[in-house]
PDB file of C-alpha atoms in Angstrom:
ATOM      1  CA  GLU P 245       0.000   0.000   0.000  1.00 82.00           C
ATOM      2  CA  PHE P 246       1.295   3.443  -0.935  1.00 91.00           C
ATOM      3  CA  GLU P 247       0.020   6.837   0.190  1.00 93.00           C
ATOM      4  CA  GLN P 248       0.519   8.582  -3.154  1.00 94.00           C
ATOM      5  CA  THR P 249       1.403   5.890  -5.684  1.00 96.00           C
ATOM      6  CA  GLN P 250      -1.227   3.919  -7.542  1.00 96.00           C
ATOM      7  CA  ILE P 251      -0.554   0.309  -8.482  1.00 96.00           C
ATOM      8  CA  LYS P 252      -2.301  -1.933 -10.986  1.00 97.00           C
ATOM      9  CA  THR P 253      -1.757  -5.611 -11.607  1.00 96.00           C
ATOM     10  CA  SER P 254      -2.119  -8.097 -14.400  1.00 94.00           C
ATOM     11  CA  MET P 255      -1.839 -11.880 -14.302  1.00 93.00           C
ATOM     12  CA  ILE P 256      -1.303 -14.098 -17.311  1.00 91.00           C
ATOM     13  CA  ASP P 257      -1.366 -17.885 -17.657  1.00 91.00           C
ATOM     14  CA  ILE P 258       1.537 -18.745 -19.958  1.00 87.00           C
ATOM     15  CA  ILE P 259       0.525 -22.417 -20.150  1.00 86.00           C
ATOM     16  CA  SER P 260      -2.900 -21.707 -21.661  1.00 87.00           C
ATOM     17  CA  ASN P 261      -1.376 -19.171 -24.089  1.00 83.00           C
ATOM     18  CA  ALA P 262       2.388 -19.446 -24.624  1.00 80.00           C
ATOM     19  CA  SER P 263       2.565 -16.462 -27.005  1.00 86.00           C
ATOM     20  CA  LEU P 264       4.814 -13.799 -25.513  1.00 83.00           C
ATOM     21  CA  TYR P 265       3.459 -11.401 -28.144  1.00 86.00           C
ATOM     22  CA  ASP P 266      -0.080 -11.900 -26.773  1.00 88.00           C
ATOM     23  CA  LEU P 267       1.261 -11.522 -23.243  1.00 87.00           C
ATOM     24  CA  GLY P 268       2.944  -8.244 -24.171  1.00 88.00           C
ATOM     25  CA  HIS P 269      -0.266  -6.877 -25.642  1.00 90.00           C
ATOM     26  CA  LYS P 270      -2.283  -7.909 -22.576  1.00 91.00           C
ATOM     27  CA  ILE P 271       0.222  -6.157 -20.304  1.00 89.00           C
ATOM     28  CA  LYS P 272       0.052  -3.047 -22.484  1.00 90.00           C
ATOM     29  CA  GLU P 273      -3.757  -3.160 -22.453  1.00 93.00           C
ATOM     30  CA  ASP P 274      -3.975  -3.734 -18.695  1.00 95.00           C
ATOM     31  CA  LEU P 275      -1.179  -1.496 -17.436  1.00 95.00           C
ATOM     32  CA  TRP P 276       0.070   1.075 -19.959  1.00 93.00           C
ATOM     33  CA  ALA P 277      -0.575   4.727 -19.057  1.00 93.00           C
ATOM     34  CA  GLU P 278       1.373   7.964 -19.499  1.00 92.00           C
ATOM     35  CA  ASP P 279       2.244   8.066 -15.786  1.00 95.00           C
ATOM     36  CA  LEU P 280       3.476   4.429 -15.601  1.00 95.00           C
ATOM     37  CA  LYS P 281       6.846   4.588 -13.815  1.00 95.00           C
ATOM     38  CA  SER P 282       7.924   0.937 -13.660  1.00 95.00           C
ATOM     39  CA  LEU P 283       6.894  -2.690 -13.999  1.00 96.00           C
ATOM     40  CA  LEU P 284       7.657  -5.429 -11.490  1.00 95.00           C
ATOM     41  CA  VAL P 285       7.510  -8.879 -13.113  1.00 95.00           C
ATOM     42  CA  LEU P 286       7.139 -12.064 -11.059  1.00 95.00           C
ATOM     43  CA  SER P 287       7.160 -14.976 -13.453  1.00 93.00           C
ATOM     44  CA  GLU P 288       7.018 -18.703 -13.118  1.00 90.00           C
ATOM     45  CA  GLY P 289      10.414 -20.046 -14.124  1.00 85.00           C
ATOM     46  CA  SER P 290       9.796 -23.459 -15.660  1.00 80.00           C
ATOM     47  CA  ASN P 291       8.130 -22.568 -18.967  1.00 80.00           C
ATOM     48  CA  VAL P 292       9.356 -19.039 -19.688  1.00 83.00           C
ATOM     49  CA  ASN P 293      12.443 -17.721 -21.429  1.00 82.00           C
ATOM     50  CA  GLY P 294      13.108 -14.699 -19.225  1.00 84.00           C
ATOM     51  CA  THR P 295      15.070 -12.821 -21.876  1.00 85.00           C
ATOM     52  CA  GLU P 296      12.259 -13.162 -24.423  1.00 87.00           C
ATOM     53  CA  LEU P 297       9.685 -12.090 -21.812  1.00 89.00           C
ATOM     54  CA  ILE P 298      11.597  -8.924 -20.950  1.00 90.00           C
ATOM     55  CA  ASP P 299      12.324  -8.161 -24.615  1.00 91.00           C
ATOM     56  CA  GLU P 300       8.578  -8.243 -25.350  1.00 92.00           C
ATOM     57  CA  LEU P 301       7.799  -5.984 -22.379  1.00 92.00           C
ATOM     58  CA  ILE P 302      10.483  -3.533 -23.537  1.00 92.00           C
ATOM     59  CA  VAL P 303       8.831  -3.407 -26.981  1.00 92.00           C
ATOM     60  CA  GLN P 304       5.378  -2.834 -25.473  1.00 89.00           C
ATOM     61  CA  THR P 305       6.622  -0.040 -23.182  1.00 89.00           C
ATOM     62  CA  HIS P 306       8.752   1.555 -25.921  1.00 89.00           C
ATOM     63  CA  ASN P 307      11.858   1.050 -23.745  1.00 90.00           C
ATOM     64  CA  ASN P 308      10.737   4.046 -21.656  1.00 89.00           C
ATOM     65  CA  ILE P 309      10.468   2.580 -18.154  1.00 92.00           C
ATOM     66  CA  PRO P 310      12.553   0.351 -15.894  1.00 94.00           C
ATOM     67  CA  ILE P 311      11.440  -3.264 -15.629  1.00 94.00           C
ATOM     68  CA  PHE P 312      12.393  -5.254 -12.518  1.00 93.00           C
ATOM     69  CA  GLY P 313      11.611  -8.715 -11.202  1.00 92.00           C
ATOM     70  CA  GLY P 314      12.609 -12.294 -11.637  1.00 90.00           C
ATOM     71  CA  LEU P 315      11.732 -15.876 -12.363  1.00 89.00           C
ATOM     72  CA  ALA P 316      10.482 -18.162  -9.603  1.00 90.00           C
ATOM     73  CA  GLY P 317      12.657 -21.130  -8.773  1.00 86.00           C
ATOM     74  CA  ASP P 318      12.268 -24.439  -7.003  1.00 83.00           C
ATOM     75  CA  GLU P 319      15.734 -24.512  -5.471  1.00 78.00           C
ATOM     76  CA  TYR P 320      17.688 -26.809  -7.784  1.00 72.00           C
ATOM     77  CA  ASN P 321      14.965 -29.271  -8.802  1.00 73.00           C
ATOM     78  CA  PHE P 322      14.000 -27.573 -12.104  1.00 74.00           C
ATOM     79  CA  GLU P 323      10.596 -29.257 -12.029  1.00 79.00           C
ATOM     80  CA  LYS P 324       7.806 -26.824 -11.140  1.00 87.00           C
ATOM     81  CA  THR P 325       7.540 -23.193 -10.103  1.00 90.00           C
ATOM     82  CA  ILE P 326       4.470 -21.310  -8.928  1.00 93.00           C
ATOM     83  CA  VAL P 327       3.340 -17.679  -8.769  1.00 94.00           C
ATOM     84  CA  GLY P 328       0.056 -16.174  -7.615  1.00 92.00           C
ATOM     85  CA  LEU P 329      -1.816 -12.912  -7.167  1.00 94.00           C
ATOM     86  CA  ASN P 330      -4.611 -12.637  -4.614  1.00 93.00           C
ATOM     87  CA  GLU P 331      -5.174 -16.404  -4.831  1.00 91.00           C
ATOM     88  CA  ASP P 332      -3.197 -19.601  -4.332  1.00 92.00           C
ATOM     89  CA  ALA P 333      -0.004 -19.692  -6.395  1.00 92.00           C
ATOM     90  CA  THR P 334      -0.116 -22.109  -9.326  1.00 91.00           C
ATOM     91  CA  ALA P 335       2.122 -23.195 -12.216  1.00 91.00           C
ATOM     92  CA  GLY P 336       2.261 -21.129 -15.388  1.00 90.00           C
ATOM     93  CA  LYS P 337       1.405 -17.719 -13.962  1.00 93.00           C
ATOM     94  CA  ILE P 338       3.136 -14.424 -14.678  1.00 94.00           C
ATOM     95  CA  VAL P 339       2.220 -11.455 -12.488  1.00 95.00           C
ATOM     96  CA  VAL P 340       3.101  -7.917 -13.559  1.00 96.00           C
ATOM     97  CA  ILE P 341       2.652  -4.940 -11.246  1.00 96.00           C
ATOM     98  CA  GLY P 342       2.608  -1.386 -12.578  1.00 96.00           C
ATOM     99  CA  PHE P 343       3.593   1.605 -10.422  1.00 97.00           C
ATOM    100  CA  TYR P 344       2.190   5.031 -11.325  1.00 97.00           C
ATOM    101  CA  GLY P 345       2.646   8.720 -10.547  1.00 95.00           C
ATOM    102  CA  ASN P 346       5.345  11.220  -9.692  1.00 94.00           C
ATOM    103  CA  HIS P 347       5.892  10.169  -6.079  1.00 95.00           C
ATOM    104  CA  ILE P 348       7.839   6.997  -6.791  1.00 94.00           C
ATOM    105  CA  HIS P 349      11.239   6.688  -8.443  1.00 91.00           C
ATOM    106  CA  PHE P 350      13.252   3.631  -9.382  1.00 89.00           C
ATOM    107  CA  GLY P 351      16.944   2.975  -9.856  1.00 86.00           C
ATOM    108  CA  PHE P 352      19.128  -0.089  -9.953  1.00 83.00           C
ATOM    109  CA  GLY P 353      22.637  -1.392  -9.594  1.00 83.00           C
ATOM    110  CA  SER P 354      24.215  -4.695 -10.420  1.00 77.00           C
ATOM    111  CA  GLU P 355      27.479  -6.445  -9.795  1.00 77.00           C
ATOM    112  CA  GLY P 356      28.484 -10.004 -10.482  1.00 74.00           C
ATOM    113  CA  GLY P 357      30.901 -12.080  -8.485  1.00 78.00           C
ATOM    114  CA  TRP P 358      31.610 -14.856 -10.959  1.00 77.00           C
ATOM    115  CA  SER P 359      35.002 -15.299 -12.549  1.00 77.00           C
ATOM    116  CA  ASP P 360      35.774 -17.133 -15.779  1.00 76.00           C
ATOM    117  CA  PHE P 361      37.764 -20.327 -15.982  1.00 76.00           C
ATOM    118  CA  GLY P 362      38.798 -22.372 -18.987  1.00 80.00           C
ATOM    119  CA  PRO P 363      39.545 -21.106 -22.478  1.00 85.00           C
ATOM    120  CA  GLU P 364      37.116 -18.880 -24.320  1.00 87.00           C
ATOM    121  CA  ARG P 365      35.130 -20.935 -26.830  1.00 90.00           C
ATOM    122  CA  GLU P 366      32.682 -20.212 -29.616  1.00 91.00           C
ATOM    123  CA  VAL P 367      29.054 -21.332 -29.629  1.00 93.00           C
ATOM    124  CA  THR P 368      28.637 -22.952 -33.029  1.00 94.00           C
ATOM    125  CA  GLN P 369      25.038 -24.175 -32.791  1.00 96.00           C
ATOM    126  CA  SER P 370      22.134 -22.814 -30.757  1.00 94.00           C
ATOM    127  CA  LYS P 371      18.467 -21.966 -31.151  1.00 92.00           C
ATOM    128  CA  GLN P 372      16.903 -19.363 -28.853  1.00 85.00           C
ATOM    129  CA  ASN P 373      18.041 -20.415 -25.377  1.00 85.00           C
ATOM    130  CA  VAL P 374      19.030 -24.004 -26.283  1.00 91.00           C
ATOM    131  CA  LEU P 375      22.765 -24.602 -26.617  1.00 93.00           C
ATOM    132  CA  TYR P 376      23.665 -27.467 -28.985  1.00 96.00           C
ATOM    133  CA  LYS P 377      27.377 -27.163 -29.756  1.00 96.00           C
ATOM    134  CA  ILE P 378      30.426 -25.344 -28.503  1.00 94.00           C
ATOM    135  CA  GLY P 379      33.172 -25.590 -31.084  1.00 93.00           C
ATOM    136  CA  ASP P 380      32.911 -29.078 -32.558  1.00 95.00           C
ATOM    137  CA  ARG P 381      31.592 -30.717 -29.366  1.00 95.00           C
ATOM    138  CA  HIS P 382      28.123 -31.268 -27.993  1.00 97.00           C
ATOM    139  CA  ALA P 383      27.557 -28.582 -25.376  1.00 94.00           C
ATOM    140  CA  LEU P 384      26.475 -30.993 -22.629  1.00 95.00           C
ATOM    141  CA  ASP P 385      29.506 -33.256 -23.104  1.00 95.00           C
ATOM    142  CA  LEU P 386      31.931 -30.336 -22.858  1.00 93.00           C
ATOM    143  CA  TYR P 387      30.126 -28.890 -19.846  1.00 93.00           C
ATOM    144  CA  LYS P 388      30.198 -32.246 -18.059  1.00 94.00           C
ATOM    145  CA  ASP P 389      33.955 -32.492 -18.660  1.00 93.00           C
ATOM    146  CA  TYR P 390      34.425 -29.216 -16.814  1.00 90.00           C
ATOM    147  CA  LEU P 391      32.048 -30.180 -13.995  1.00 91.00           C
ATOM    148  CA  GLY P 392      33.841 -33.431 -13.246  1.00 92.00           C
ATOM    149  CA  LYS P 393      32.293 -35.066 -10.167  1.00 94.00           C
ATOM    150  CA  TYR P 394      29.494 -32.444 -10.114  1.00 93.00           C
ATOM    151  CA  ALA P 395      28.185 -33.602 -13.517  1.00 93.00           C
ATOM    152  CA  LYS P 396      26.129 -36.361 -11.881  1.00 92.00           C
ATOM    153  CA  GLU P 397      24.204 -33.684  -9.928  1.00 89.00           C
ATOM    154  CA  LEU P 398      22.944 -31.878 -13.040  1.00 89.00           C
ATOM    155  CA  PRO P 399      20.878 -29.835 -13.586  1.00 84.00           C
ATOM    156  CA  GLY P 400      21.057 -28.631  -9.961  1.00 83.00           C
ATOM    157  CA  SER P 401      24.843 -28.295  -9.874  1.00 87.00           C
ATOM    158  CA  SER P 402      24.670 -25.904 -12.822  1.00 84.00           C
ATOM    159  CA  LEU P 403      23.585 -23.178 -10.393  1.00 80.00           C
ATOM    160  CA  TYR P 404      27.138 -23.182  -9.072  1.00 84.00           C
ATOM    161  CA  PHE P 405      28.749 -23.246 -12.528  1.00 86.00           C
ATOM    162  CA  PRO P 406      26.945 -20.812 -14.856  1.00 86.00           C
ATOM    163  CA  LEU P 407      28.145 -19.941 -18.344  1.00 88.00           C
ATOM    164  CA  SER P 408      29.788 -16.605 -19.076  1.00 87.00           C
ATOM    165  CA  MET P 409      29.146 -15.413 -22.609  1.00 85.00           C
ATOM    166  CA  ARG P 410      29.155 -12.420 -24.909  1.00 84.00           C
ATOM    167  CA  GLU P 411      27.794 -11.848 -28.381  1.00 82.00           C
ATOM    168  CA  LYS P 412      30.752  -9.903 -29.783  1.00 82.00           C
ATOM    169  CA  ASP P 413      34.302  -9.229 -28.644  1.00 79.00           C
ATOM    170  CA  SER P 414      33.309  -5.659 -27.784  1.00 79.00           C
ATOM    171  CA  ASN P 415      30.337  -6.707 -25.599  1.00 79.00           C
ATOM    172  CA  THR P 416      30.377  -7.118 -21.842  1.00 80.00           C
ATOM    173  CA  SER P 417      30.054 -10.707 -20.663  1.00 80.00           C
ATOM    174  CA  VAL P 418      26.793 -11.905 -19.138  1.00 81.00           C
ATOM    175  CA  VAL P 419      26.308 -14.908 -16.884  1.00 83.00           C
ATOM    176  CA  ARG P 420      23.596 -17.459 -17.714  1.00 83.00           C
ATOM    177  CA  THR P 421      22.450 -20.428 -15.664  1.00 80.00           C
ATOM    178  CA  ILE P 422      21.608 -23.743 -17.271  1.00 85.00           C
ATOM    179  CA  LEU P 423      17.907 -24.380 -16.590  1.00 79.00           C
ATOM    180  CA  SER P 424      17.664 -27.894 -17.991  1.00 84.00           C
ATOM    181  CA  ILE P 425      19.659 -30.531 -19.823  1.00 90.00           C
ATOM    182  CA  ASP P 426      18.680 -33.003 -22.528  1.00 93.00           C
ATOM    183  CA  GLU P 427      20.819 -36.166 -22.262  1.00 94.00           C
ATOM    184  CA  GLU P 428      19.493 -37.624 -25.511  1.00 95.00           C
ATOM    185  CA  ASN P 429      20.343 -34.598 -27.645  1.00 96.00           C
ATOM    186  CA  LYS P 430      23.264 -33.525 -25.437  1.00 96.00           C
ATOM    187  CA  THR P 431      21.908 -29.980 -25.132  1.00 95.00           C
ATOM    188  CA  MET P 432      21.502 -27.434 -22.368  1.00 92.00           C
TER     189      MET P 432
END
């Protein structure tokens, strides 16, 4: 509750409609206003590509407001996450909260504590957030080599050993966690 700041909410079920485009339009319809100052996104984490979700929200808000939030987790089980708004939390829900008016201001800071190890390698095959090959090797095989004894604890152990990557030599590195593995296709 705020004394001078209005909030509005929107909840979407990503399982019944997996289109992030439709989600973006619903958020715009439910929450967009000239005095919208920020969005707080609380998303289930099992069925959503967080980068694609935020990219769609940036498009719908014309990249004019800060967007904060995160994906729900289930510790290191990678099985089921739940989110709710004014009712019991369930799987597949994304809640977005809009903050309005001139009496609230947002800022942010970020710092990572991860350090790189191993040689820099090139991703040679991927599709969206699925990593198929690094160099001439299957991504999962190479990753398991680096994990050693921790490989048998995948996907949970991946939380302790994220990937550091960058699109171009001039870009800053970003850290990404492996959310799932596919033993048959040797992908992450």
